[in-house]
PDB file of C-alpha atoms in Angstrom:
ATOM      1  CA  MET A1181      81.829 -50.070 -13.111  1.00 80.00           C
ATOM      2  CA  LYS A1182      78.799 -51.200 -15.201  1.00 82.00           C
ATOM      3  CA  LYS A1183      76.868 -51.172 -12.035  1.00 86.00           C
ATOM      4  CA  ILE A1184      77.651 -49.008 -10.191  1.00 87.00           C
ATOM      5  CA  ARG A1185      76.041 -46.885 -13.630  1.00 86.00           C
ATOM      6  CA  ASN A1186      73.319 -48.767 -14.021  1.00 88.00           C
ATOM      7  CA  PHE A1187      71.788 -48.855 -10.412  1.00 91.00           C
ATOM      8  CA  PHE A1188      72.248 -44.511 -10.714  1.00 92.00           C
ATOM      9  CA  GLY A1189      70.427 -45.263 -13.904  1.00 89.00           C
ATOM     10  CA  TRP A1190      67.262 -46.842 -12.188  1.00 92.00           C
ATOM     11  CA  VAL A1191      67.101 -44.118  -9.780  1.00 93.00           C
ATOM     12  CA  LEU A1192      67.346 -41.684 -12.353  1.00 93.00           C
ATOM     13  CA  LEU A1193      65.408 -43.350 -14.060  1.00 92.00           C
ATOM     14  CA  LEU A1194      62.805 -43.817 -11.119  1.00 94.00           C
ATOM     15  CA  VAL A1195      63.529 -39.841  -9.470  1.00 94.00           C
ATOM     16  CA  GLY A1196      61.777 -38.511 -13.209  1.00 94.00           C
ATOM     17  CA  LEU A1197      59.407 -40.271 -13.399  1.00 94.00           C
ATOM     18  CA  SER A1198      58.007 -39.303 -10.756  1.00 94.00           C
ATOM     19  CA  ILE A1199      58.483 -35.879 -10.410  1.00 93.00           C
ATOM     20  CA  ILE A1200      56.167 -36.625 -13.182  1.00 93.00           C
ATOM     21  CA  ILE A1201      53.874 -38.478 -11.783  1.00 94.00           C
ATOM     22  CA  CYS A1202      53.079 -36.713  -8.880  1.00 93.00           C
ATOM     23  CA  SER A1203      53.070 -33.679 -10.977  1.00 93.00           C
ATOM     24  CA  LEU A1204      50.154 -35.144 -13.135  1.00 93.00           C
ATOM     25  CA  TYR A1205      48.702 -36.122  -9.895  1.00 94.00           C
ATOM     26  CA  SER A1206      48.621 -33.174  -7.665  1.00 92.00           C
ATOM     27  CA  SER A1207      47.304 -31.208 -11.746  1.00 92.00           C
ATOM     28  CA  TYR A1208      44.405 -33.685 -12.306  1.00 92.00           C
ATOM     29  CA  ASN A1209      43.396 -32.960  -7.976  1.00 91.00           C
ATOM     30  CA  ILE A1210      43.483 -29.545  -8.930  1.00 88.00           C
ATOM     31  CA  PHE A1211      41.390 -28.951 -12.340  1.00 86.00           C
ATOM     32  CA  THR A1212      38.653 -31.973 -11.033  1.00 89.00           C
ATOM     33  CA  ALA A1213      38.290 -28.831  -8.199  1.00 85.00           C
ATOM     34  CA  LYS A1214      39.678 -31.660  -5.154  1.00 89.00           C
ATOM     35  CA  THR A1215      42.010 -29.075  -4.240  1.00 87.00           C
ATOM     36  CA  ASP A1216      42.663 -25.048  -4.614  1.00 84.00           C
ATOM     37  CA  PRO A1217      45.564 -24.354  -6.674  1.00 81.00           C
ATOM     38  CA  PRO A1218      48.397 -21.800  -5.729  1.00 82.00           C
ATOM     39  CA  LYS A1219      46.836 -18.799  -4.426  1.00 86.00           C
ATOM     40  CA  ILE A1220      50.183 -16.745  -6.411  1.00 83.00           C
ATOM     41  CA  PHE A1221      47.265 -13.922  -7.206  1.00 81.00           C
ATOM     42  CA  LYS A1222      45.325 -12.636  -4.826  1.00 82.00           C
ATOM     43  CA  MET A1223      42.364  -9.659  -5.424  1.00 75.00           C
ATOM     44  CA  THR A1224      42.806  -6.638  -4.144  1.00 73.00           C
ATOM     45  CA  ASP A1225      40.106  -5.295  -1.847  1.00 60.00           C
ATOM     46  CA  SER A1226      37.802  -3.170  -4.487  1.00 56.00           C
ATOM     47  CA  SER A1227      37.960  -0.122  -1.360  1.00 49.00           C
ATOM     48  CA  GLU A1228      41.137   1.067  -1.418  1.00 50.00           C
ATOM     49  CA  ILE A1229      40.972   0.801  -5.391  1.00 51.00           C
ATOM     50  CA  ASN A1230      38.709   3.128  -4.861  1.00 54.00           C
ATOM     51  CA  ASN A1231      39.385   5.093  -2.696  1.00 53.00           C
ATOM     52  CA  GLU A1232      42.556   6.277  -4.848  1.00 53.00           C
ATOM     53  CA  THR A1233      40.500   6.237  -8.250  1.00 52.00           C
ATOM     54  CA  GLN A1234      38.225   8.682  -6.376  1.00 53.00           C
ATOM     55  CA  LYS A1235      40.682  12.044  -4.979  1.00 53.00           C
ATOM     56  CA  THR A1236      41.840  11.914  -8.964  1.00 54.00           C
ATOM     57  CA  ILE A1237      38.287  12.768 -10.558  1.00 51.00           C
ATOM     58  CA  THR A1238      37.689  16.012 -10.125  1.00 57.00           C
ATOM     59  CA  ASN A1239      35.284  16.451 -13.033  1.00 68.00           C
ATOM     60  CA  LYS A1240      30.868  14.382 -12.046  1.00 74.00           C
ATOM     61  CA  GLU A1241      30.251  14.252 -15.608  1.00 74.00           C
ATOM     62  CA  ASP A1242      33.709  11.823 -15.402  1.00 77.00           C
ATOM     63  CA  GLU A1243      32.862   9.975 -12.119  1.00 79.00           C
ATOM     64  CA  GLN A1244      29.740   8.594 -13.684  1.00 77.00           C
ATOM     65  CA  MET A1245      31.289   7.638 -16.195  1.00 78.00           C
ATOM     66  CA  LYS A1246      33.225   5.356 -13.731  1.00 81.00           C
ATOM     67  CA  GLU A1247      31.101   3.332 -12.390  1.00 79.00           C
ATOM     68  CA  MET A1248      29.326   3.004 -15.368  1.00 79.00           C
ATOM     69  CA  MET A1249      32.649   1.501 -16.315  1.00 79.00           C
ATOM     70  CA  ARG A1250      32.983  -0.940 -13.815  1.00 76.00           C
ATOM     71  CA  GLN A1251      29.935  -1.673 -13.550  1.00 76.00           C
ATOM     72  CA  GLN A1252      30.102  -2.742 -16.598  1.00 74.00           C
ATOM     73  CA  ILE A1253      33.335  -4.847 -16.144  1.00 73.00           C
ATOM     74  CA  LYS A1254      31.403  -6.790 -13.871  1.00 73.00           C
ATOM     75  CA  GLU A1255      28.882  -7.707 -15.458  1.00 74.00           C
ATOM     76  CA  PHE A1256      31.155  -9.425 -18.187  1.00 74.00           C
ATOM     77  CA  ILE A1257      34.163 -10.385 -16.515  1.00 75.00           C
ATOM     78  CA  PRO A1258      33.469 -11.158 -12.557  1.00 76.00           C
ATOM     79  CA  PRO A1259      36.180  -9.767 -10.202  1.00 74.00           C
ATOM     80  CA  SER A1260      36.766 -13.212  -8.734  1.00 75.00           C
ATOM     81  CA  SER A1261      37.132 -15.882 -12.304  1.00 78.00           C
ATOM     82  CA  ILE A1262      40.321 -13.252 -12.483  1.00 82.00           C
ATOM     83  CA  PRO A1263      42.813 -13.870 -10.010  1.00 84.00           C
ATOM     84  CA  LYS A1264      42.289 -17.986 -10.061  1.00 85.00           C
ATOM     85  CA  SER A1265      42.467 -17.962 -13.913  1.00 86.00           C
ATOM     86  CA  LEU A1266      46.217 -16.713 -13.563  1.00 88.00           C
ATOM     87  CA  ASN A1267      46.557 -18.749 -10.510  1.00 86.00           C
ATOM     88  CA  LEU A1268      45.912 -21.664 -12.750  1.00 88.00           C
ATOM     89  CA  ILE A1269      47.693 -21.002 -15.510  1.00 90.00           C
ATOM     90  CA  ALA A1270      50.360 -19.899 -13.341  1.00 89.00           C
ATOM     91  CA  TRP A1271      50.791 -23.723 -12.461  1.00 88.00           C
ATOM     92  CA  SER A1272      50.146 -25.197 -16.259  1.00 90.00           C
ATOM     93  CA  VAL A1273      53.257 -23.440 -16.149  1.00 92.00           C
ATOM     94  CA  PHE A1274      54.936 -24.636 -13.089  1.00 92.00           C
ATOM     95  CA  VAL A1275      53.864 -27.711 -14.126  1.00 93.00           C
ATOM     96  CA  GLY A1276      54.557 -27.969 -17.770  1.00 93.00           C
ATOM     97  CA  ILE A1277      58.321 -27.102 -15.910  1.00 94.00           C
ATOM     98  CA  LEU A1278      57.837 -30.623 -13.955  1.00 93.00           C
ATOM     99  CA  ILE A1279      56.769 -33.078 -16.532  1.00 93.00           C
ATOM    100  CA  LEU A1280      59.840 -31.284 -18.817  1.00 94.00           C
ATOM    101  CA  GLY A1281      62.677 -31.741 -16.400  1.00 93.00           C
ATOM    102  CA  GLY A1282      61.423 -35.297 -15.011  1.00 93.00           C
ATOM    103  CA  GLY A1283      61.553 -36.328 -19.081  1.00 93.00           C
ATOM    104  CA  LYS A1284      65.395 -34.413 -19.088  1.00 93.00           C
ATOM    105  CA  ILE A1285      66.503 -37.248 -15.778  1.00 92.00           C
ATOM    106  CA  SER A1286      64.187 -39.853 -16.777  1.00 92.00           C
ATOM    107  CA  PHE A1287      66.296 -39.514 -20.081  1.00 93.00           C
ATOM    108  CA  LEU A1288      69.331 -39.496 -18.436  1.00 91.00           C
ATOM    109  CA  GLY A1289      68.620 -42.171 -16.678  1.00 90.00           C
ATOM    110  CA  ILE A1290      67.526 -44.368 -19.842  1.00 91.00           C
ATOM    111  CA  LYS A1291      71.038 -42.752 -21.340  1.00 91.00           C
ATOM    112  CA  LEU A1292      72.579 -44.787 -18.504  1.00 88.00           C
ATOM    113  CA  ILE A1293      71.180 -48.435 -17.815  1.00 87.00           C
ATOM    114  CA  LYS A1294      72.108 -48.364 -21.562  1.00 87.00           C
ATOM    115  CA  LEU A1295      75.167 -47.990 -21.374  1.00 81.00           C
TER     116      LEU A1295
END
């Protein structure tokens, strides 16, 4: 019985460590720009948004003001950087969950080995 527990303990330890190592390696590749993060957030086409907003604009001054605001925001924050940042944050959260889960699995394996 002790050998079976010991065997399963080592299996759990190795599975947990492999989860941690694989997730860290994938994160290293993503943050060194060797691969792209999974695309969860995508940029919508701005022409669709412009068509919808132009239907609601009735006043010429409002239209000019909104166009000026769009230009200022585009200068301050490039539109392509928002989905990239959100994808990196989502990836970081996912990898954090994987590392915590791998740590728990490894901890259970260590407990079984020590019994």
